[in-house]
């Protein structure tokens, strides 16, 4: 498995391209590319590496993680997959953009499918398991690859912190409890690739994250 990280600048947000080196099948996780230059950079990387995008996964549906969903559907024919509990956020994306003081680049398309807790998403020989970790948003999902000891945590877990819970549908106690139950029980060596900021490990967060001391 190979991973390429893009940091897109509107908030900023981490977007991940994950692919199987044998089959060259790939998934894009959180295509937060707001600007056309960012979209073209992502498109160029996929083309230059000969990748076939088979999935577009959203860890959740807050605006900064879905700016590129329409672009991905147009260019690669993949519709986003995410937790159904977050679907209510999609038609309100323009409203949320106005609240932050900028226009929506283009309307996000409807989801192509729902991701449920325990679902296995296959990308070539790679298998990602969806873990429901609500609290940052009602439908927040973490995508965990047991074989490669890594996860893509969206805005659930960060290095030294956790996601905010003051946005619509957020719940701080639920977020903290679901992280403890679903993520901190995983092996210490598990790499955590978050939606913002630098990677970390489960072991580091168990020892150092102030929300779990």
PDB file of N, CA and C in Angstrom, residues 126-202:
ATOM      1  N   UNK A 126      -5.959  -4.082  -1.071  1.00  0.00           N
ATOM      2  CA  UNK A 126      -6.061  -3.356   0.197  1.00  0.00           C
ATOM      3  C   UNK A 126      -7.486  -3.475   0.734  1.00  0.00           C
ATOM      4  N   UNK A 127      -7.584  -3.609   2.030  1.00  0.00           N
ATOM      5  CA  UNK A 127      -8.889  -3.674   2.668  1.00  0.00           C
ATOM      6  C   UNK A 127      -8.954  -2.639   3.789  1.00  0.00           C
ATOM      7  N   UNK A 128      -9.887  -1.704   3.660  1.00  0.00           N
ATOM      8  CA  UNK A 128     -10.124  -0.705   4.690  1.00  0.00           C
ATOM      9  C   UNK A 128     -11.417  -1.046   5.418  1.00  0.00           C
ATOM     10  N   UNK A 129     -11.373  -1.029   6.726  1.00  0.00           N
ATOM     11  CA  UNK A 129     -12.566  -1.285   7.534  1.00  0.00           C
ATOM     12  C   UNK A 129     -13.110   0.037   8.051  1.00  0.00           C
ATOM     13  N   UNK A 130     -14.393   0.252   7.847  1.00  0.00           N
ATOM     14  CA  UNK A 130     -15.040   1.464   8.341  1.00  0.00           C
ATOM     15  C   UNK A 130     -15.389   1.303   9.812  1.00  0.00           C
ATOM     16  N   UNK A 131     -14.972   2.271  10.611  1.00  0.00           N
ATOM     17  CA  UNK A 131     -15.289   2.296  12.038  1.00  0.00           C
ATOM     18  C   UNK A 131     -16.097   3.552  12.318  1.00  0.00           C
ATOM     19  N   UNK A 132     -17.316   3.395  12.798  1.00  0.00           N
ATOM     20  CA  UNK A 132     -18.136   4.542  13.161  1.00  0.00           C
ATOM     21  C   UNK A 132     -17.616   5.129  14.470  1.00  0.00           C
ATOM     22  N   UNK A 133     -17.220   6.411  14.419  1.00  0.00           N
ATOM     23  CA  UNK A 133     -16.707   7.099  15.603  1.00  0.00           C
ATOM     24  C   UNK A 133     -17.417   8.459  15.678  1.00  0.00           C
ATOM     25  N   UNK A 134     -18.690   8.468  16.063  1.00  0.00           N
ATOM     26  CA  UNK A 134     -19.465   9.712  16.067  1.00  0.00           C
ATOM     27  C   UNK A 134     -19.047  10.649  17.189  1.00  0.00           C
ATOM     28  N   UNK A 135     -19.455  11.903  17.022  1.00  0.00           N
ATOM     29  CA  UNK A 135     -19.182  12.905  18.049  1.00  0.00           C
ATOM     30  C   UNK A 135     -18.709  14.207  17.438  1.00  0.00           C
ATOM     31  N   UNK A 136     -17.763  14.138  16.497  1.00  0.00           N
ATOM     32  CA  UNK A 136     -17.402  15.336  15.740  1.00  0.00           C
ATOM     33  C   UNK A 136     -18.550  15.689  14.808  1.00  0.00           C
ATOM     34  N   UNK A 137     -19.068  14.691  14.159  1.00  0.00           N
ATOM     35  CA  UNK A 137     -20.322  14.767  13.407  1.00  0.00           C
ATOM     36  C   UNK A 137     -21.042  13.442  13.633  1.00  0.00           C
ATOM     37  N   UNK A 138     -22.337  13.389  13.379  1.00  0.00           N
ATOM     38  CA  UNK A 138     -23.064  12.141  13.672  1.00  0.00           C
ATOM     39  C   UNK A 138     -22.590  10.947  12.862  1.00  0.00           C
ATOM     40  N   UNK A 139     -22.100  11.207  11.635  1.00  0.00           N
ATOM     41  CA  UNK A 139     -21.718  10.100  10.762  1.00  0.00           C
ATOM     42  C   UNK A 139     -20.231   9.931  10.560  1.00  0.00           C
ATOM     43  N   UNK A 140     -19.411  10.464  11.447  1.00  0.00           N
ATOM     44  CA  UNK A 140     -17.956  10.386  11.269  1.00  0.00           C
ATOM     45  C   UNK A 140     -17.485   8.935  11.197  1.00  0.00           C
ATOM     46  N   UNK A 141     -16.673   8.666  10.184  1.00  0.00           N
ATOM     47  CA  UNK A 141     -16.089   7.345   9.963  1.00  0.00           C
ATOM     48  C   UNK A 141     -14.568   7.424   9.964  1.00  0.00           C
ATOM     49  N   UNK A 142     -13.961   6.411  10.535  1.00  0.00           N
ATOM     50  CA  UNK A 142     -12.516   6.209  10.450  1.00  0.00           C
ATOM     51  C   UNK A 142     -12.290   4.999   9.553  1.00  0.00           C
ATOM     52  N   UNK A 143     -11.305   5.086   8.657  1.00  0.00           N
ATOM     53  CA  UNK A 143     -11.003   3.982   7.750  1.00  0.00           C
ATOM     54  C   UNK A 143      -9.688   3.344   8.197  1.00  0.00           C
ATOM     55  N   UNK A 144      -9.783   2.085   8.622  1.00  0.00           N
ATOM     56  CA  UNK A 144      -8.683   1.384   9.294  1.00  0.00           C
ATOM     57  C   UNK A 144      -8.178   0.248   8.420  1.00  0.00           C
ATOM     58  N   UNK A 145      -6.880   0.226   8.194  1.00  0.00           N
ATOM     59  CA  UNK A 145      -6.237  -0.868   7.465  1.00  0.00           C
ATOM     60  C   UNK A 145      -5.418  -1.680   8.458  1.00  0.00           C
ATOM     61  N   UNK A 146      -5.976  -2.796   8.885  1.00  0.00           N
ATOM     62  CA  UNK A 146      -5.307  -3.618   9.897  1.00  0.00           C
ATOM     63  C   UNK A 146      -3.985  -4.171   9.384  1.00  0.00           C
ATOM     64  N   UNK A 147      -3.956  -4.603   8.113  1.00  0.00           N
ATOM     65  CA  UNK A 147      -2.748  -5.228   7.561  1.00  0.00           C
ATOM     66  C   UNK A 147      -1.568  -4.269   7.525  1.00  0.00           C
ATOM     67  N   UNK A 148      -1.854  -2.990   7.298  1.00  0.00           N
ATOM     68  CA  UNK A 148      -0.786  -1.986   7.201  1.00  0.00           C
ATOM     69  C   UNK A 148      -0.660  -1.138   8.463  1.00  0.00           C
ATOM     70  N   UNK A 149      -1.421  -1.475   9.490  1.00  0.00           N
ATOM     71  CA  UNK A 149      -1.323  -0.799  10.793  1.00  0.00           C
ATOM     72  C   UNK A 149      -1.486   0.713  10.665  1.00  0.00           C
ATOM     73  N   UNK A 150      -2.558   1.142  10.001  1.00  0.00           N
ATOM     74  CA  UNK A 150      -2.784   2.572   9.865  1.00  0.00           C
ATOM     75  C   UNK A 150      -4.270   2.866   9.763  1.00  0.00           C
ATOM     76  N   UNK A 151      -4.628   4.115   9.994  1.00  0.00           N
ATOM     77  CA  UNK A 151      -6.011   4.555   9.877  1.00  0.00           C
ATOM     78  C   UNK A 151      -6.041   5.984   9.344  1.00  0.00           C
ATOM     79  N   UNK A 152      -7.185   6.319   8.774  1.00  0.00           N
ATOM     80  CA  UNK A 152      -7.456   7.671   8.306  1.00  0.00           C
ATOM     81  C   UNK A 152      -8.601   8.186   9.162  1.00  0.00           C
ATOM     82  N   UNK A 153      -8.278   9.122  10.060  1.00  0.00           N
ATOM     83  CA  UNK A 153      -9.179   9.438  11.171  1.00  0.00           C
ATOM     84  C   UNK A 153     -10.051  10.654  10.928  1.00  0.00           C
ATOM     85  N   UNK A 154      -9.929  11.312   9.779  1.00  0.00           N
ATOM     86  CA  UNK A 154     -10.737  12.506   9.559  1.00  0.00           C
ATOM     87  C   UNK A 154     -10.517  13.514  10.667  1.00  0.00           C
ATOM     88  N   UNK A 155     -11.601  14.072  11.188  1.00  0.00           N
ATOM     89  CA  UNK A 155     -11.482  15.066  12.255  1.00  0.00           C
ATOM     90  C   UNK A 155     -11.857  14.493  13.612  1.00  0.00           C
ATOM     91  N   UNK A 156     -11.693  13.190  13.765  1.00  0.00           N
ATOM     92  CA  UNK A 156     -11.985  12.537  15.035  1.00  0.00           C
ATOM     93  C   UNK A 156     -10.802  12.652  15.987  1.00  0.00           C
ATOM     94  N   UNK A 157      -9.635  12.254  15.515  1.00  0.00           N
ATOM     95  CA  UNK A 157      -8.436  12.199  16.357  1.00  0.00           C
ATOM     96  C   UNK A 157      -7.279  12.880  15.655  1.00  0.00           C
ATOM     97  N   UNK A 158      -6.623  13.798  16.377  1.00  0.00           N
ATOM     98  CA  UNK A 158      -5.452  14.518  15.882  1.00  0.00           C
ATOM     99  C   UNK A 158      -4.254  14.231  16.788  1.00  0.00           C
ATOM    100  N   UNK A 159      -3.104  14.673  16.351  1.00  0.00           N
ATOM    101  CA  UNK A 159      -1.919  14.584  17.205  1.00  0.00           C
ATOM    102  C   UNK A 159      -2.105  15.535  18.395  1.00  0.00           C
ATOM    103  N   UNK A 160      -2.243  14.964  19.578  1.00  0.00           N
ATOM    104  CA  UNK A 160      -2.376  15.754  20.785  1.00  0.00           C
ATOM    105  C   UNK A 160      -3.734  16.393  20.994  1.00  0.00           C
ATOM    106  N   UNK A 161      -4.728  16.009  20.204  1.00  0.00           N
ATOM    107  CA  UNK A 161      -6.033  16.635  20.350  1.00  0.00           C
ATOM    108  C   UNK A 161      -7.110  15.727  19.769  1.00  0.00           C
ATOM    109  N   UNK A 162      -8.353  16.215  19.831  1.00  0.00           N
ATOM    110  CA  UNK A 162      -9.482  15.530  19.204  1.00  0.00           C
ATOM    111  C   UNK A 162     -10.293  16.569  18.441  1.00  0.00           C
ATOM    112  N   UNK A 163     -11.255  16.105  17.667  1.00  0.00           N
ATOM    113  CA  UNK A 163     -12.060  17.018  16.867  1.00  0.00           C
ATOM    114  C   UNK A 163     -12.972  17.888  17.723  1.00  0.00           C
ATOM    115  N   UNK A 164     -13.361  19.017  17.152  1.00  0.00           N
ATOM    116  CA  UNK A 164     -14.303  19.883  17.842  1.00  0.00           C
ATOM    117  C   UNK A 164     -15.686  19.227  17.839  1.00  0.00           C
ATOM    118  N   UNK A 165     -16.470  19.591  18.833  1.00  0.00           N
ATOM    119  CA  UNK A 165     -17.794  18.983  18.955  1.00  0.00           C
ATOM    120  C   UNK A 165     -18.888  20.038  19.068  1.00  0.00           C
ATOM    121  N   UNK A 166     -18.560  21.281  18.709  1.00  0.00           N
ATOM    122  CA  UNK A 166     -19.523  22.367  18.858  1.00  0.00           C
ATOM    123  C   UNK A 166     -20.250  22.696  17.560  1.00  0.00           C
ATOM    124  N   UNK A 167     -19.999  21.931  16.489  1.00  0.00           N
ATOM    125  CA  UNK A 167     -20.728  22.121  15.243  1.00  0.00           C
ATOM    126  C   UNK A 167     -22.029  21.314  15.284  1.00  0.00           C
ATOM    127  N   UNK A 168     -22.914  21.584  14.357  1.00  0.00           N
ATOM    128  CA  UNK A 168     -24.220  20.937  14.357  1.00  0.00           C
ATOM    129  C   UNK A 168     -24.087  19.411  14.356  1.00  0.00           C
ATOM    130  N   UNK A 169     -24.747  18.769  15.292  1.00  0.00           N
ATOM    131  CA  UNK A 169     -24.686  17.316  15.397  1.00  0.00           C
ATOM    132  C   UNK A 169     -23.530  16.801  16.215  1.00  0.00           C
ATOM    133  N   UNK A 170     -22.656  17.689  16.688  1.00  0.00           N
ATOM    134  CA  UNK A 170     -21.509  17.262  17.479  1.00  0.00           C
ATOM    135  C   UNK A 170     -21.891  16.952  18.920  1.00  0.00           C
ATOM    136  N   UNK A 171     -21.083  16.114  19.562  1.00  0.00           N
ATOM    137  CA  UNK A 171     -21.331  15.732  20.946  1.00  0.00           C
ATOM    138  C   UNK A 171     -19.996  15.351  21.569  1.00  0.00           C
ATOM    139  N   UNK A 172     -19.509  16.185  22.478  1.00  0.00           N
ATOM    140  CA  UNK A 172     -18.167  15.986  23.034  1.00  0.00           C
ATOM    141  C   UNK A 172     -18.040  14.667  23.780  1.00  0.00           C
ATOM    142  N   UNK A 173     -18.972  14.375  24.652  1.00  0.00           N
ATOM    143  CA  UNK A 173     -18.878  13.142  25.432  1.00  0.00           C
ATOM    144  C   UNK A 173     -18.918  11.917  24.522  1.00  0.00           C
ATOM    145  N   UNK A 174     -19.779  11.953  23.516  1.00  0.00           N
ATOM    146  CA  UNK A 174     -19.865  10.840  22.574  1.00  0.00           C
ATOM    147  C   UNK A 174     -18.561  10.682  21.808  1.00  0.00           C
ATOM    148  N   UNK A 175     -17.966  11.808  21.394  1.00  0.00           N
ATOM    149  CA  UNK A 175     -16.706  11.762  20.653  1.00  0.00           C
ATOM    150  C   UNK A 175     -15.606  11.132  21.493  1.00  0.00           C
ATOM    151  N   UNK A 176     -15.444  11.620  22.698  1.00  0.00           N
ATOM    152  CA  UNK A 176     -14.375  11.088  23.556  1.00  0.00           C
ATOM    153  C   UNK A 176     -14.590   9.605  23.848  1.00  0.00           C
ATOM    154  N   UNK A 177     -15.819   9.248  24.180  1.00  0.00           N
ATOM    155  CA  UNK A 177     -16.103   7.853  24.522  1.00  0.00           C
ATOM    156  C   UNK A 177     -15.924   6.924  23.328  1.00  0.00           C
ATOM    157  N   UNK A 178     -16.296   7.391  22.146  1.00  0.00           N
ATOM    158  CA  UNK A 178     -16.160   6.529  20.970  1.00  0.00           C
ATOM    159  C   UNK A 178     -14.698   6.369  20.557  1.00  0.00           C
ATOM    160  N   UNK A 179     -13.882   7.397  20.764  1.00  0.00           N
ATOM    161  CA  UNK A 179     -12.450   7.263  20.499  1.00  0.00           C
ATOM    162  C   UNK A 179     -11.838   6.230  21.435  1.00  0.00           C
ATOM    163  N   UNK A 180     -12.179   6.334  22.715  1.00  0.00           N
ATOM    164  CA  UNK A 180     -11.640   5.386  23.703  1.00  0.00           C
ATOM    165  C   UNK A 180     -12.044   3.960  23.341  1.00  0.00           C
ATOM    166  N   UNK A 181     -13.299   3.766  22.980  1.00  0.00           N
ATOM    167  CA  UNK A 181     -13.807   2.416  22.734  1.00  0.00           C
ATOM    168  C   UNK A 181     -13.370   1.852  21.391  1.00  0.00           C
ATOM    169  N   UNK A 182     -13.279   2.696  20.360  1.00  0.00           N
ATOM    170  CA  UNK A 182     -13.069   2.185  19.002  1.00  0.00           C
ATOM    171  C   UNK A 182     -11.631   2.318  18.517  1.00  0.00           C
ATOM    172  N   UNK A 183     -10.910   3.339  18.983  1.00  0.00           N
ATOM    173  CA  UNK A 183      -9.584   3.613  18.429  1.00  0.00           C
ATOM    174  C   UNK A 183      -8.453   3.302  19.398  1.00  0.00           C
ATOM    175  N   UNK A 184      -8.582   3.693  20.649  1.00  0.00           N
ATOM    176  CA  UNK A 184      -7.473   3.493  21.584  1.00  0.00           C
ATOM    177  C   UNK A 184      -7.305   2.036  21.985  1.00  0.00           C
ATOM    178  N   UNK A 185      -8.212   1.180  21.560  1.00  0.00           N
ATOM    179  CA  UNK A 185      -8.076  -0.262  21.774  1.00  0.00           C
ATOM    180  C   UNK A 185      -7.259  -0.931  20.666  1.00  0.00           C
ATOM    181  N   UNK A 186      -6.913  -0.167  19.625  1.00  0.00           N
ATOM    182  CA  UNK A 186      -6.118  -0.716  18.522  1.00  0.00           C
ATOM    183  C   UNK A 186      -4.642  -0.739  18.913  1.00  0.00           C
ATOM    184  N   UNK A 187      -3.806  -1.503  18.191  1.00  0.00           N
ATOM    185  CA  UNK A 187      -2.388  -1.606  18.560  1.00  0.00           C
ATOM    186  C   UNK A 187      -1.687  -0.251  18.612  1.00  0.00           C
ATOM    187  N   UNK A 188      -0.767  -0.126  19.559  1.00  0.00           N
ATOM    188  CA  UNK A 188      -0.059   1.137  19.762  1.00  0.00           C
ATOM    189  C   UNK A 188       0.666   1.615  18.509  1.00  0.00           C
ATOM    190  N   UNK A 189       1.129   0.685  17.675  1.00  0.00           N
ATOM    191  CA  UNK A 189       1.911   1.082  16.495  1.00  0.00           C
ATOM    192  C   UNK A 189       1.055   1.597  15.347  1.00  0.00           C
ATOM    193  N   UNK A 190      -0.256   1.589  15.517  1.00  0.00           N
ATOM    194  CA  UNK A 190      -1.147   2.021  14.443  1.00  0.00           C
ATOM    195  C   UNK A 190      -0.907   3.484  14.106  1.00  0.00           C
ATOM    196  N   UNK A 191      -0.568   3.756  12.852  1.00  0.00           N
ATOM    197  CA  UNK A 191      -0.385   5.129  12.383  1.00  0.00           C
ATOM    198  C   UNK A 191      -1.753   5.781  12.200  1.00  0.00           C
ATOM    199  N   UNK A 192      -1.825   7.037  12.592  1.00  0.00           N
ATOM    200  CA  UNK A 192      -3.059   7.813  12.465  1.00  0.00           C
ATOM    201  C   UNK A 192      -2.810   8.948  11.483  1.00  0.00           C
ATOM    202  N   UNK A 193      -3.529   8.932  10.369  1.00  0.00           N
ATOM    203  CA  UNK A 193      -3.447   9.994   9.380  1.00  0.00           C
ATOM    204  C   UNK A 193      -4.701  10.854   9.520  1.00  0.00           C
ATOM    205  N   UNK A 194      -4.570  12.056  10.111  1.00  0.00           N
ATOM    206  CA  UNK A 194      -5.748  12.861  10.429  1.00  0.00           C
ATOM    207  C   UNK A 194      -6.171  13.780   9.285  1.00  0.00           C
ATOM    208  N   UNK A 195      -7.338  14.374   9.461  1.00  0.00           N
ATOM    209  CA  UNK A 195      -7.857  15.294   8.463  1.00  0.00           C
ATOM    210  C   UNK A 195      -7.160  16.636   8.443  1.00  0.00           C
ATOM    211  N   UNK A 196      -6.455  16.962   9.513  1.00  0.00           N
ATOM    212  CA  UNK A 196      -5.692  18.203   9.601  1.00  0.00           C
ATOM    213  C   UNK A 196      -4.427  17.912  10.406  1.00  0.00           C
ATOM    214  N   UNK A 197      -3.330  18.545  10.032  1.00  0.00           N
ATOM    215  CA  UNK A 197      -2.111  18.422  10.811  1.00  0.00           C
ATOM    216  C   UNK A 197      -1.312  17.166  10.522  1.00  0.00           C
ATOM    217  N   UNK A 198      -0.379  16.873  11.413  1.00  0.00           N
ATOM    218  CA  UNK A 198       0.608  15.820  11.202  1.00  0.00           C
ATOM    219  C   UNK A 198       0.125  14.452  11.678  1.00  0.00           C
ATOM    220  N   UNK A 199       0.692  13.387  11.097  1.00  0.00           N
ATOM    221  CA  UNK A 199       0.350  12.034  11.561  1.00  0.00           C
ATOM    222  C   UNK A 199       0.788  11.800  12.997  1.00  0.00           C
ATOM    223  N   UNK A 200       0.228  10.773  13.594  1.00  0.00           N
ATOM    224  CA  UNK A 200       0.595  10.376  14.940  1.00  0.00           C
ATOM    225  C   UNK A 200       0.415   8.865  15.039  1.00  0.00           C
ATOM    226  N   UNK A 201       0.491   8.323  16.241  1.00  0.00           N
ATOM    227  CA  UNK A 201       0.228   6.902  16.457  1.00  0.00           C
ATOM    228  C   UNK A 201      -0.731   6.751  17.632  1.00  0.00           C
ATOM    229  N   UNK A 202      -1.391   5.620  17.675  1.00  0.00           N
ATOM    230  CA  UNK A 202      -2.286   5.340  18.792  1.00  0.00           C
ATOM    231  C   UNK A 202      -1.505   5.326  20.105  1.00  0.00           C
TER     232      UNK A 202
END
